[in-house]
Structure formats: structure tokens, C-alpha cells
Coordinates of C-alpha atoms in Angstrom, one line a residue:
Chain T
X1 CA 219.9 69.7 198.4
X2 CA 220.9 66.5 200.3
X3 CA 217.5 66.5 201.9
X4 CA 215.9 67.0 198.3
X5 CA 217.9 63.9 197.1
X6 CA 216.9 61.8 200.0
X7 CA 213.3 62.8 199.5
X8 CA 213.2 62.0 195.9
X9 CA 214.8 58.6 196.4
X10 CA 212.5 57.5 199.1
X11 CA 209.6 59.1 197.2
X12 CA 210.5 57.1 194.0
X13 CA 210.4 53.9 196.2
X14 CA 207.0 54.9 197.8
X15 CA 205.8 55.6 194.2
X16 CA 206.5 52.1 193.4
X17 CA 204.6 50.8 196.3
X18 CA 201.8 53.2 195.9
X19 CA 201.3 52.1 192.2
X20 CA 201.2 48.4 193.4
X21 CA 198.5 49.2 196.1
X22 CA 196.4 51.2 193.4
X23 CA 196.8 48.3 191.0
X24 CA 195.7 45.7 193.5
X25 CA 192.9 47.6 194.8
X26 CA 191.4 48.5 191.3
X27 CA 191.7 44.8 190.2
X28 CA 190.8 42.9 193.2
X29 CA 189.4 45.4 195.7
X30 CA 192.0 44.3 198.2
X31 CA 193.7 47.0 200.3
X32 CA 197.2 45.1 200.5
X33 CA 198.9 46.1 203.7
X34 CA 201.5 43.4 203.4
X35 CA 203.0 45.1 200.4
X36 CA 205.7 46.5 202.6
X37 CA 206.6 43.1 203.8
X38 CA 207.8 42.3 200.2
X39 CA 210.2 45.2 200.6
X40 CA 211.7 44.0 203.9
X41 CA 212.0 40.3 202.6
X42 CA 213.5 41.6 199.5
X43 CA 216.3 43.3 201.2
X44 CA 216.7 40.7 203.9
X45 CA 216.7 37.9 201.5
X46 CA 219.4 39.6 199.2
X47 CA 221.5 40.3 202.4
X48 CA 221.4 36.5 203.4
X49 CA 222.4 35.6 199.8
X50 CA 225.3 38.1 200.1
X51 CA 226.3 36.7 203.2
X52 CA 226.4 33.2 201.5
X53 CA 223.6 31.7 203.5
X54 CA 220.5 30.1 202.1
X55 CA 217.6 32.4 202.7
X56 CA 214.9 30.7 204.8
X57 CA 212.3 32.5 202.5
X58 CA 212.9 29.7 199.9
X59 CA 211.4 27.3 202.4
X60 CA 208.2 29.6 202.7
X61 CA 208.0 29.4 198.9
X62 CA 208.2 25.6 199.1
X63 CA 205.5 25.5 201.8
X64 CA 202.9 27.9 200.2
X65 CA 203.5 26.1 196.9
X66 CA 202.5 22.7 198.4
X67 CA 199.5 24.3 200.0
X68 CA 198.4 25.7 196.6
X69 CA 199.2 22.5 194.7
X70 CA 197.0 20.5 197.2
X71 CA 194.2 23.0 197.4
X72 CA 194.1 23.6 193.5
X73 CA 194.8 19.9 192.7
X74 CA 191.9 18.8 195.0
X75 CA 189.6 21.2 193.2
X76 CA 190.6 19.8 189.8
X77 CA 190.0 16.4 190.9
X78 CA 186.5 17.3 192.0
X79 CA 185.6 18.9 188.7
X80 CA 187.3 15.9 187.1
X81 CA 189.5 18.5 185.1
X82 CA 193.0 17.4 184.4
X83 CA 193.8 20.2 181.9
X84 CA 196.8 22.3 183.1
X85 CA 197.5 19.9 186.0
X86 CA 201.0 19.6 184.9
X87 CA 201.8 23.4 184.9
X88 CA 200.0 23.7 188.3
X89 CA 202.3 21.1 190.0
X90 CA 205.4 22.3 187.9
X91 CA 205.1 25.8 189.1
X92 CA 204.0 25.1 192.9
X93 CA 205.9 22.0 193.6
X94 CA 208.6 21.4 191.2
X95 CA 209.9 25.0 190.8
X96 CA 210.2 25.9 194.4
X97 CA 212.1 22.7 195.2
X98 CA 214.4 23.1 192.3
X99 CA 215.1 26.6 193.4
X100 CA 215.9 25.3 197.0
X101 CA 218.2 22.5 195.6
X102 CA 219.9 25.4 193.3
X103 CA 220.5 27.5 196.5
X104 CA 222.0 24.6 198.4
X105 CA 224.2 23.8 195.6
X106 CA 225.8 27.0 194.8
X107 CA 227.9 29.5 197.0
X108 CA 225.7 32.4 196.8
X109 CA 228.1 34.7 198.5
X110 CA 230.5 34.8 195.5
X111 CA 227.9 35.4 192.7
X112 CA 227.9 38.6 190.8
X113 CA 225.3 41.0 192.3
X114 CA 222.9 40.9 189.3
X115 CA 222.4 37.0 189.7
X116 CA 221.9 37.6 193.5
X117 CA 219.1 40.0 192.7
X118 CA 217.7 37.7 190.2
X119 CA 217.7 34.9 192.8
X120 CA 216.1 37.1 195.3
X121 CA 213.3 38.0 192.7
X122 CA 213.0 34.3 191.9
X123 CA 212.3 33.2 195.4
X124 CA 209.9 36.0 196.5
X125 CA 207.9 37.1 193.6
X126 CA 206.0 33.8 193.1
X127 CA 204.9 34.3 196.5
X128 CA 202.6 37.0 195.4
X129 CA 200.1 34.8 193.3
X130 CA 200.3 32.2 196.1
X131 CA 199.3 34.5 198.7
X132 CA 196.4 35.5 196.4
X133 CA 195.5 32.0 195.9
X134 CA 195.6 31.1 199.6
X135 CA 194.4 34.2 201.4
X136 CA 192.2 36.1 199.0
X137 CA 190.9 33.9 196.2
X138 CA 188.3 32.0 198.4
X139 CA 186.9 35.3 199.7
X140 CA 187.1 37.2 196.4
X141 CA 183.3 37.9 196.3
X142 CA 183.2 39.4 199.8
X143 CA 183.4 43.1 200.9
X144 CA 186.2 45.3 201.0
X145 CA 186.2 45.2 204.8
X146 CA 186.5 41.4 204.9
X147 CA 189.3 41.6 202.3
X148 CA 191.1 44.3 204.7
X149 CA 190.8 42.1 207.7
X150 CA 192.5 39.2 205.6
X151 CA 195.2 41.8 204.8
X152 CA 196.0 42.5 208.3
X153 CA 196.2 38.8 209.0
X154 CA 198.5 38.3 206.2
X155 CA 200.6 41.1 207.3
X156 CA 200.9 39.8 210.9
X157 CA 201.8 36.4 209.7
X158 CA 204.4 37.6 207.3
X159 CA 205.9 39.9 210.0
X160 CA 206.1 37.1 212.3
X161 CA 207.7 34.9 209.7
X162 CA 210.0 37.6 209.0
X163 CA 211.4 37.6 212.7
X164 CA 211.8 33.8 212.5
X165 CA 213.5 33.8 209.1
X166 CA 215.8 36.8 209.7
X167 CA 216.1 37.5 213.4
X168 CA 215.8 40.9 214.9
X169 CA 218.9 42.4 213.6
X170 CA 218.9 45.0 210.8
X171 CA 220.9 44.6 207.7
X172 CA 222.2 46.7 205.0
X173 CA 223.1 45.3 201.6
X174 CA 226.0 46.3 199.3
X175 CA 225.3 49.2 197.2
X176 CA 225.0 48.6 193.2
X177 CA 228.0 51.0 192.8
X178 CA 230.1 52.6 195.3
X179 CA 230.8 56.4 195.4
X180 CA 229.0 59.4 194.1
X181 CA 228.8 61.9 191.1
X182 CA 229.9 65.4 191.6
X183 CA 228.4 68.3 189.6
X184 CA 230.0 71.4 190.5
X185 CA 229.1 71.8 194.1
X186 CA 226.4 69.1 194.2
X187 CA 227.4 65.5 194.8
X188 CA 224.9 62.7 194.1
X189 CA 225.1 59.4 195.7
X190 CA 225.2 56.7 192.9
X191 CA 222.7 54.5 194.7
X192 CA 220.3 57.4 194.6
X193 CA 220.6 57.5 191.0
X194 CA 220.0 53.8 190.7
X195 CA 216.9 54.0 192.8
X196 CA 215.3 56.9 190.8
X197 CA 216.4 55.5 187.4
X198 CA 215.1 52.2 188.2
X199 CA 211.8 53.5 189.5
X200 CA 211.3 55.5 186.6
X201 CA 212.0 52.6 184.2
X202 CA 209.5 50.5 186.3
X203 CA 207.0 53.4 186.0
X204 CA 207.4 53.6 182.2
X205 CA 207.3 49.9 181.9
X206 CA 204.0 49.6 183.8
X207 CA 202.6 52.3 181.8
X208 CA 203.6 50.6 178.5
X209 CA 202.2 47.3 179.8
X210 CA 198.8 48.8 180.5
X211 CA 198.3 50.7 177.3
X212 CA 200.0 48.3 174.8
X213 CA 199.9 44.7 175.9
X214 CA 196.7 42.7 175.9
X215 CA 197.3 41.4 179.3
X216 CA 197.7 44.9 180.5
X217 CA 194.4 46.0 179.0
X218 CA 192.7 42.9 180.4
X219 CA 193.7 43.9 184.0
X220 CA 192.3 47.4 183.2
X221 CA 189.1 45.9 181.9
X222 CA 188.8 44.0 185.0
X223 CA 188.9 46.9 187.1
X224 CA 186.5 48.9 184.8
X225 CA 184.1 46.2 184.5
X226 CA 184.5 42.9 186.2
X227 CA 181.5 41.2 184.9
X228 CA 182.3 42.3 181.4
X229 CA 185.8 41.0 181.6
X230 CA 184.5 37.7 183.1
X231 CA 182.3 37.3 179.7
X232 CA 185.5 37.9 177.8
X233 CA 186.9 34.8 179.4
X234 CA 189.3 37.0 181.5
X235 CA 189.0 35.1 184.7
X236 CA 189.2 37.0 188.0
X237 CA 191.4 34.4 189.4
X238 CA 194.0 34.9 186.6
X239 CA 193.7 38.6 186.9
X240 CA 194.1 38.4 190.6
X241 CA 197.3 36.3 190.3
X242 CA 198.8 38.5 187.7
X243 CA 198.2 41.6 189.6
X244 CA 199.8 40.1 192.8
X245 CA 202.6 38.8 190.7
X246 CA 203.2 42.4 189.6
X247 CA 202.8 43.8 193.1
X248 CA 205.4 41.4 194.4
X249 CA 207.7 42.2 191.6
X250 CA 207.4 46.0 192.5
X251 CA 207.7 45.4 196.2
X252 CA 210.6 43.1 196.2
X253 CA 212.6 45.2 193.7
X254 CA 212.0 48.3 196.0
X255 CA 213.5 46.2 198.7
X256 CA 216.6 45.5 196.7
X257 CA 216.8 49.0 195.6
X258 CA 216.7 50.6 199.2
X259 CA 218.8 47.8 201.0
X260 CA 222.1 49.7 200.5
X261 CA 220.5 53.1 201.6
X262 CA 218.5 52.1 204.7
X263 CA 218.9 49.7 207.5
X264 CA 216.2 47.3 207.0
X265 CA 214.7 45.1 210.0
X266 CA 212.2 42.3 209.7
X267 CA 209.4 44.8 210.5
X268 CA 210.7 47.9 208.6
X269 CA 208.3 47.0 205.6
X270 CA 205.0 48.0 207.6
X271 CA 206.0 51.7 207.9
X272 CA 207.2 51.8 204.2
X273 CA 204.2 50.2 203.1
X274 CA 202.0 52.7 205.0
X275 CA 203.8 55.4 203.4
X276 CA 203.1 54.1 200.0
X277 CA 199.4 53.8 201.3
X278 CA 199.3 57.6 202.1
X279 CA 200.6 58.2 198.5
X280 CA 198.0 55.8 197.1
X281 CA 195.3 57.6 199.1
X282 CA 196.4 60.9 197.5
X283 CA 195.7 59.3 194.3
X284 CA 192.2 58.1 195.5
X285 CA 193.3 54.4 195.2
X286 CA 192.4 54.9 191.5
X287 CA 194.7 57.4 189.7
X288 CA 198.2 56.2 189.0
X289 CA 199.8 59.5 188.2
X290 CA 198.4 61.2 191.3
X291 CA 199.5 58.4 193.5
X292 CA 203.1 58.6 192.1
X293 CA 203.1 62.5 192.6
X294 CA 201.7 61.9 196.0
X295 CA 204.5 59.4 196.8
X296 CA 207.2 62.1 195.8
X297 CA 205.5 64.5 198.1
X298 CA 205.6 62.1 200.9
X299 CA 209.2 61.3 200.4
X300 CA 210.2 64.9 200.3
X301 CA 208.0 66.0 203.4
X302 CA 209.5 63.0 205.3
X303 CA 213.3 63.8 204.5
X304 CA 212.6 67.6 205.3
X305 CA 210.8 67.0 208.6
X306 CA 213.4 64.6 209.6
X307 CA 215.8 67.5 209.4
X308 CA 213.7 70.2 210.9
X309 CA 211.7 68.1 213.5
X310 CA 213.1 64.7 213.5
X311 CA 210.9 63.5 216.4
X312 CA 207.7 64.2 214.6
X313 CA 208.7 62.9 211.1
X314 CA 206.3 60.0 211.0
X315 CA 203.5 62.2 212.5
X316 CA 203.9 64.7 209.8
X317 CA 203.9 62.4 207.1
X318 CA 200.6 60.6 208.3
X319 CA 199.0 63.9 209.2
X320 CA 199.3 64.7 205.5
X321 CA 196.5 62.3 205.0
X322 CA 193.9 64.4 207.0
X323 CA 193.8 67.4 204.5
X324 CA 194.0 65.1 201.7
X325 CA 190.9 63.0 202.9
X326 CA 189.0 66.2 203.7
X327 CA 189.8 67.7 200.3
X328 CA 188.6 64.5 198.6
X329 CA 185.5 64.3 200.6
X330 CA 184.5 67.8 199.6
X331 CA 185.4 67.2 196.1
X332 CA 184.2 63.7 195.2
X333 CA 180.6 62.9 194.8
X334 CA 179.7 59.4 195.8
X335 CA 179.4 57.2 192.9
X336 CA 177.0 54.4 193.1
X337 CA 177.5 51.1 191.2
X338 CA 176.8 51.8 187.7
X339 CA 173.4 50.9 186.3
Chain M
X1 CA 170.2 19.1 161.8
X2 CA 172.7 18.4 164.7
X3 CA 172.1 20.4 168.0
X4 CA 174.8 22.7 168.9
X5 CA 173.5 23.5 172.3
X6 CA 171.4 21.0 174.2
X7 CA 170.1 21.8 177.6
X8 CA 168.1 19.3 179.6
X9 CA 166.3 19.7 182.9
X10 CA 168.2 22.9 183.7
X11 CA 167.5 24.1 187.3
X12 CA 168.8 27.3 189.0
X13 CA 168.4 28.3 192.7
X14 CA 168.7 31.6 194.2
X15 CA 169.2 30.7 197.9
X16 CA 166.2 28.7 198.7
X17 CA 164.1 30.0 195.8
X18 CA 164.0 28.1 192.7
X19 CA 164.3 30.6 189.9
X20 CA 164.2 28.1 187.1
X21 CA 162.7 24.7 187.3
X22 CA 163.1 22.3 184.5
X23 CA 164.1 24.1 181.2
X24 CA 165.1 22.1 178.3
X25 CA 165.9 23.6 175.1
X26 CA 167.9 23.0 171.8
X27 CA 169.7 25.3 169.4
X28 CA 170.8 23.7 166.2
X29 CA 173.9 24.7 164.2
X30 CA 173.2 27.7 162.0
X31 CA 169.8 28.5 163.7
X32 CA 168.3 31.4 165.3
X33 CA 166.4 30.3 168.4
X34 CA 164.5 32.9 170.4
X35 CA 163.3 32.7 173.9
X36 CA 160.4 35.1 174.8
X37 CA 158.3 35.5 177.7
X38 CA 157.4 38.1 180.5
X39 CA 159.5 39.8 183.0
X40 CA 160.9 37.4 185.6
X41 CA 160.2 34.2 183.6
X42 CA 163.8 33.2 183.9
X43 CA 165.2 34.2 180.5
X44 CA 168.4 36.0 181.7
X45 CA 168.9 33.4 184.4
X46 CA 168.8 30.6 181.9
X47 CA 171.5 32.6 179.7
X48 CA 173.7 33.1 182.8
X49 CA 173.5 29.5 183.7
X50 CA 174.2 28.4 180.2
X51 CA 177.3 30.7 180.1
X52 CA 178.5 29.4 183.4
X53 CA 178.0 32.5 185.3
X54 CA 175.7 30.7 187.8
X55 CA 175.9 27.3 189.2
X56 CA 172.9 25.1 188.0
X57 CA 171.9 21.5 187.9
X58 CA 170.9 19.4 184.8
X59 CA 172.7 18.9 181.7
X60 CA 174.2 21.4 179.4
X61 CA 176.0 20.0 176.2
X62 CA 177.7 22.4 173.9
X63 CA 179.3 21.4 170.6
X64 CA 180.0 17.9 172.0
X65 CA 181.4 19.1 175.5
X66 CA 179.5 18.2 178.6
X67 CA 179.6 21.2 180.9
X68 CA 180.4 20.1 184.6
X69 CA 181.5 23.0 186.8
X70 CA 180.4 26.6 186.1
X71 CA 183.4 27.9 184.4
X72 CA 183.0 30.9 182.1
X73 CA 186.6 30.9 180.8
X74 CA 186.2 27.3 179.5
X75 CA 183.0 28.0 177.9
X76 CA 184.3 31.0 176.0
X77 CA 187.2 29.0 174.8
X78 CA 184.6 26.3 173.5
X79 CA 183.0 28.9 171.3
X80 CA 179.9 30.4 173.7
X81 CA 179.6 34.2 173.9
X82 CA 177.0 36.2 175.8
X83 CA 176.1 39.7 175.1
X84 CA 174.4 40.7 178.4
X85 CA 171.5 42.9 178.8
X86 CA 173.6 45.7 180.6
X87 CA 176.2 45.3 177.7
X88 CA 178.9 45.5 180.3
X89 CA 181.3 47.4 178.0
X90 CA 184.7 48.8 179.2
X91 CA 183.6 52.4 179.3
X92 CA 186.7 54.4 179.6
X93 CA 188.5 52.2 177.1
X94 CA 188.5 52.8 173.4
X95 CA 186.3 51.0 170.9
X96 CA 189.3 49.2 169.6
X97 CA 190.4 48.1 172.9
X98 CA 187.0 46.8 173.7
X99 CA 187.1 44.8 170.5
X100 CA 190.6 43.6 171.2
X101 CA 189.7 42.4 174.6
X102 CA 186.7 40.4 173.1
X103 CA 189.6 38.3 171.4
X104 CA 191.4 37.8 174.7
X105 CA 191.0 34.1 174.9
X106 CA 191.9 33.5 171.3
X107 CA 194.9 35.6 171.7
X108 CA 195.8 33.5 174.9
X109 CA 195.5 30.4 172.9
X110 CA 197.8 31.8 170.3
X111 CA 195.6 33.0 167.5
X112 CA 197.0 36.2 166.0
X113 CA 194.0 37.0 163.6
X114 CA 192.6 39.9 165.5
X115 CA 193.3 42.6 163.0
X116 CA 191.3 40.7 160.2
X117 CA 188.5 39.8 162.5
X118 CA 188.5 43.4 163.6
X119 CA 188.0 44.5 159.9
X120 CA 185.1 42.0 159.6
X121 CA 183.5 43.5 162.5
X122 CA 183.8 47.1 161.1
X123 CA 182.4 45.8 157.9
X124 CA 179.4 44.6 159.8
X125 CA 179.2 47.9 161.9
X126 CA 180.8 50.6 159.9
X127 CA 179.9 53.1 162.6
X128 CA 182.4 51.5 164.9
X129 CA 185.1 52.0 162.5
X130 CA 184.4 55.8 162.5
X131 CA 184.7 55.7 166.3
X132 CA 187.6 53.3 166.8
X133 CA 189.6 55.5 169.3
X134 CA 186.5 57.0 171.0
X135 CA 185.8 55.8 174.6
X136 CA 183.0 53.4 174.9
X137 CA 181.0 55.3 177.5
X138 CA 180.7 58.4 175.2
X139 CA 178.8 56.5 172.6
X140 CA 174.8 56.3 172.0
X141 CA 172.8 53.5 173.1
X142 CA 172.7 51.9 169.7
X143 CA 176.5 52.2 169.1
X144 CA 177.1 50.8 172.6
X145 CA 174.9 47.7 171.5
X146 CA 176.8 47.5 168.2
X147 CA 180.1 47.6 170.1
X148 CA 178.8 44.8 172.5
X149 CA 177.8 42.5 169.8
X150 CA 181.0 43.3 167.8
X151 CA 183.1 42.6 171.0
X152 CA 181.6 39.2 171.3
X153 CA 182.1 38.4 167.5
X154 CA 185.8 39.1 168.1
X155 CA 185.9 35.9 169.9
X156 CA 184.7 34.1 166.8
X157 CA 181.9 32.3 168.7
X158 CA 179.9 29.2 167.5
X159 CA 176.9 30.3 169.6
X160 CA 176.2 34.0 170.2
X161 CA 173.7 34.6 173.0
X162 CA 171.9 37.9 173.0
X163 CA 170.0 39.2 176.0
X164 CA 167.5 41.9 175.0
X165 CA 169.6 43.5 172.2
X166 CA 166.8 45.9 171.5
X167 CA 166.3 47.1 174.9
X168 CA 166.1 51.0 175.1
X169 CA 166.9 51.5 171.5
X170 CA 165.0 53.7 168.9
X171 CA 163.0 51.6 166.4
X172 CA 165.3 52.4 163.4
X173 CA 168.2 51.1 165.5
X174 CA 166.2 48.0 166.6
X175 CA 165.5 47.2 162.9
X176 CA 169.1 47.5 162.1
X177 CA 170.4 45.3 164.9
X178 CA 167.8 42.6 163.9
X179 CA 168.9 42.8 160.3
X180 CA 172.4 42.3 161.5
X181 CA 171.4 39.3 163.6
X182 CA 169.7 37.4 160.6
X183 CA 172.9 38.5 158.5
X184 CA 175.1 36.6 161.3
X185 CA 173.2 33.4 160.7
X186 CA 174.1 33.5 157.1
X187 CA 177.7 33.7 158.2
X188 CA 177.3 30.4 160.2
X189 CA 176.8 31.9 163.8
X190 CA 174.2 30.2 165.6
X191 CA 172.2 32.6 167.7
X192 CA 170.1 32.3 171.1
X193 CA 168.1 35.3 171.2
X194 CA 166.3 36.4 174.3
X195 CA 163.9 39.4 173.6
X196 CA 160.9 41.3 175.0
X197 CA 160.2 42.5 171.6
X198 CA 158.5 39.2 170.6
X199 CA 157.3 40.4 167.3
X200 CA 160.7 41.2 165.9
X201 CA 162.3 38.0 167.6
X202 CA 159.6 35.7 166.0
X203 CA 160.2 37.3 162.6
X204 CA 164.0 36.4 162.5
X205 CA 164.0 33.3 164.6
X206 CA 163.7 29.6 163.1
X207 CA 162.6 28.2 166.5
X208 CA 161.0 29.6 169.5
X209 CA 160.5 28.9 173.2
X210 CA 158.0 30.8 175.4
X211 CA 159.1 30.8 179.0
X212 CA 156.8 31.6 181.9
X213 CA 157.5 31.2 185.6
X214 CA 160.8 29.5 185.1
X215 CA 159.7 26.8 183.0
X216 CA 159.0 26.3 179.1
X217 CA 155.3 27.1 178.5
X218 CA 155.2 26.5 174.7
X219 CA 157.5 25.8 172.0
X220 CA 157.6 25.4 168.3
X221 CA 158.8 26.8 165.0
X222 CA 158.8 30.7 165.1
X223 CA 156.2 31.0 162.3
X224 CA 153.8 28.8 163.8
X225 CA 154.1 30.4 167.3
X226 CA 153.6 33.8 165.8
X227 CA 150.3 32.7 164.6
X228 CA 149.4 30.9 167.7
X229 CA 146.5 32.7 169.3
X230 CA 147.8 32.4 172.7
X231 CA 151.0 34.0 171.8
X232 CA 149.3 36.7 169.6
X233 CA 147.1 37.4 172.8
X234 CA 149.9 37.5 175.4
X235 CA 153.0 38.7 173.5
X236 CA 152.1 40.2 170.3
X237 CA 149.9 42.7 172.2
X238 CA 147.2 43.3 169.7
X239 CA 144.6 41.0 171.2
X240 CA 141.4 39.6 169.8
X241 CA 141.0 42.7 167.5
X242 CA 143.9 41.7 165.5
X243 CA 142.9 38.2 165.3
X244 CA 139.6 39.0 164.2
X245 CA 141.4 41.0 161.2
X246 CA 143.6 38.1 160.5
X247 CA 140.6 35.5 160.3
X248 CA 138.5 37.7 157.8

């Protein structure tokens, strides 16, 4: 029962990551390996805030914002196009600096936890679109393989920066609420409830976003027919940035959720991200419900195998991908580009 | 009549190959202008360049805006719309969602008149109203073409560019599509129509250009071109026999 609980809560996290990966791949064709880094950065940044320090990640935000502002600003100048220049500079220069100033001014350790979490999101989520702008937008038209190689590079850079920012020690953050609920013989850790509840809320929210809001529909349209979407004035750049924003939000929030359950190191994100990736593959990098179900399967398999054969836990989880790939290769007919 | 779209010395290169050299054309407000010509003459490429899908050199002037960088988004906002030959619908999404996405830029700019515009589109294409919750990919070719035109109209364009709207459709449907095209002109939408079906195109158009080998070979009022023996010979496909009949 405890194993099941554990499995479901890690499964919920993997589900969020798998959804982010499917989303990014279907809109931009990027296989986003660094998704796990958002998880690690999320937990570690929150931990620094709780320790009353100014998280170094805010300087990453400032630096990347400056790069984006310069690159995009020069492009605007070349096209003699000043429209939207204000918001470009505002979001990429003024916002990060204002946030850095705010973090220096307040004593973050004493803030209520909800505010600390909000600050964590405020620092890290804008990194998503910036990463898209710097690493992927210039090569958006190239093959999936080139995009994948860029992903490897981004992953290595972020992991390296993680070591610089946070050091080699692992951290745990304070739980949202202490204690556990007891139903008869079964006791459920409150943080587990938080994890599962928040993940479900996120999934429902995402589903509503994609079926109800025009922006969500625009993202779906971009994945169904990129050239058609372009003709509607849905720019691939805007779609890419919005996608990375959502993915960053999912990743950072996952990190905040598991911070109290697992010890997170600067490089923990990679393994977590890979497990999300296994789940996404189960969904064929295309189906959201299958990916979410796959994530729960991965979580359960991991928690039971860590009990029965802990040395082989990772092996078992990643072995799961082999029968899945076999099954998919037998069942799917290769679809050429339409028309 | 003032020109809504003015294209001068348009050139497009694919790598080292010059696909279009030196095309100049104009579309006046409230006009239907057609571009006819054989396959590979550069008709589709010209539309793509005017829409901003391809980088080009030369001057493109639309509704008083000089176009610099190839930027589709901006041209959509200024009131250009292109219905491509492949239609490029969002296949697995419903008819209604397809139409709503046609108004994406207007929605983004704060316009909230989509429900009303959609009723207008449904009035124009009653068949779409019957199938509003059906997935676009499951419809017939004619219905898909209607949806593609309807989706473009959702953005309330000033100039609608149609690439081969009759391609692959049954004659009855073709007639209906052309009837709707001339109806759109009466509502104040200017139209740039690229067609292989030269006869039908010349019938609805006010002015026509004949494109050959990436350049304008002939131009003139559609009625005059339709009677021009060279056009009759090459594009109306009846040859000298028909001419002989006409001259008697």
C-alpha cells in the first residue's frame, strides 16, 4: 500500500513531465531533454529561498533576458520595426532586474510558503520562452535530429550551471503541510495528497486550456498543420514560446511538489526527466492520455521494483521502453507527410 | 480606382534558381483580379511571396503599408488572407474550431465579434453550419474548400487570395464556388484569384494577368483577354475551331 502510494505520487510527477514533453514535441518537434532541469531548479531555488538566500538562478534570468533583448532588438532594428519594442525590453530586461532587486530587498526565509513558491515560479518559468528563443528558434526549421542535439547541449549547460548555482549537496524543502491522514489501517502522507491533487488539477486545467481557449486551440492547430496555422497569423515563434512557457511551468511546479519527498541534487532532474520521457514514448509522443497513463505505470513499476530489487530499479523502468517500442513498431504504420 | 495591392518588380529565388523574375500586378479595391497560366509559371509562388511566406525582392504595397520583412503575422493583421491550394485545414479539429482559428489575430487584437462573423460565414455556406461539430478531415473536397474559404473570411480580410479553389472539385461544386467568389466582391472583399480553370476565372474576374515562365506575358480587362485569340488558343483549349465558330 505504501509502495502504491509512492508509485502514484511519483507517477503524477512523471505525468506532468510527460505531458510537457508531448506538448513541446507536437508543437515544435523538439525532444526536450532539459525538462528535468526545470524540476531540479524548481526544488533547489525554493530551498534557497527557504534558507533566506537569494537564488543564483535569478542571475541566469537576468543574463538570458539580456541576450534575448539584444538579439531580438537587433532584428527589430534591421527590419525597422519598432512595434512591441517596449514589451520586449520590459519582459527581458526590466522584469528580471526588478525581480532581482525585489529578492535582495526582502528576507525570503520569513515569507509564507505560498509566496516563496510564487517567487520560484516567477524566477524560473520565464526561462522557458528564453531558452526557446536562444536555443531553438534560430534552428526551428531543421530536422528533429538537429533539434535533439541542441537539446543535449542545453541539458549539459543547465546541469553545469546547476552545479555552480547550488553546489553538489542535495536538499529537501519543507512540506506543504506536515503529518498524514489515517483512514482505518491506511495512512496517507499529506504531501502525497498535495502531489496527486495538484497534478490532477494541472491536468484538468491543461485539458480545459486546449479544448476551450483560443490560444490552446491555436497550439493544437500548430501541431496539426503548421503551415495552415501560419496562414492564420499564428506565428510559430509565438506558439513555440507559449509551449515552452507551459512546459517550464509544469516542470518547475513538479520540482516544488517533490522537493519535500525526495532529496534533490543539481543533476537529479535528468533521471526524472528521462522517466517522464519513457511515459511520453508510451504515448507515442502524441497522445496525452496514454502518456499520463504511462507515467503512472512508470511510477508504480519504479516503486515496486525499488522494494523487490532495488539495485535494478532504474534498469527495470527503462527496460519498459523496449516492449513498448516493439509493440508500437508492430502496430503503427509509418505515416508520410500528408498530401 | 485606388489600388489595394500594388506589386512591383517582384522577384523570388529558390536557391540559385529564379522562380519569379519581375512580376508587377495591381488589385483595385472591390475588384476580382485573376492570374492564369500554365503549371510552373510562378502563380503559387507569387501568392506565397505576397503573403510573406517567402522572402522576395521588389516592392509590395498593401493598403498603404509598404512590406519590408516577410512576416505573415503582420500581413494577416493588415487584412491579407490566403487560401492555399492544399487548403491546410486543421483536420482533426471541428469545423467550428477551424473557423474560430481563422479569427485568431482579430481575437488577439481584442475583437470579440467572432460569433457574428461565423453566422455570416454560415449564411454563405449553409453546409458548414450543418457540420459545425464534425472534424474537418471527414468532409468532402467541396466542403473542405468551403471551410478553407470560410476560415479565411473569419479574419475579415480586405484582400482574399485564392489558389486554385476549383482544383479537384466536381463541376457543380466549382460553379457554386465561383458564384460565391463573385458574391464576395459585392460585399466589398477584393479577390486575387489564381486558377487553372481559365474560362471560369475570366468569367468572374474584372482584370486578368497571364503568367508564363515567371513573368507577366499578357494583361488586360478579363473580358478582352477572354476574346484574345492567343489566350483562347493556349488557355481556353478550344483552338481554332472555336475561333472559327466565333468569327462566323
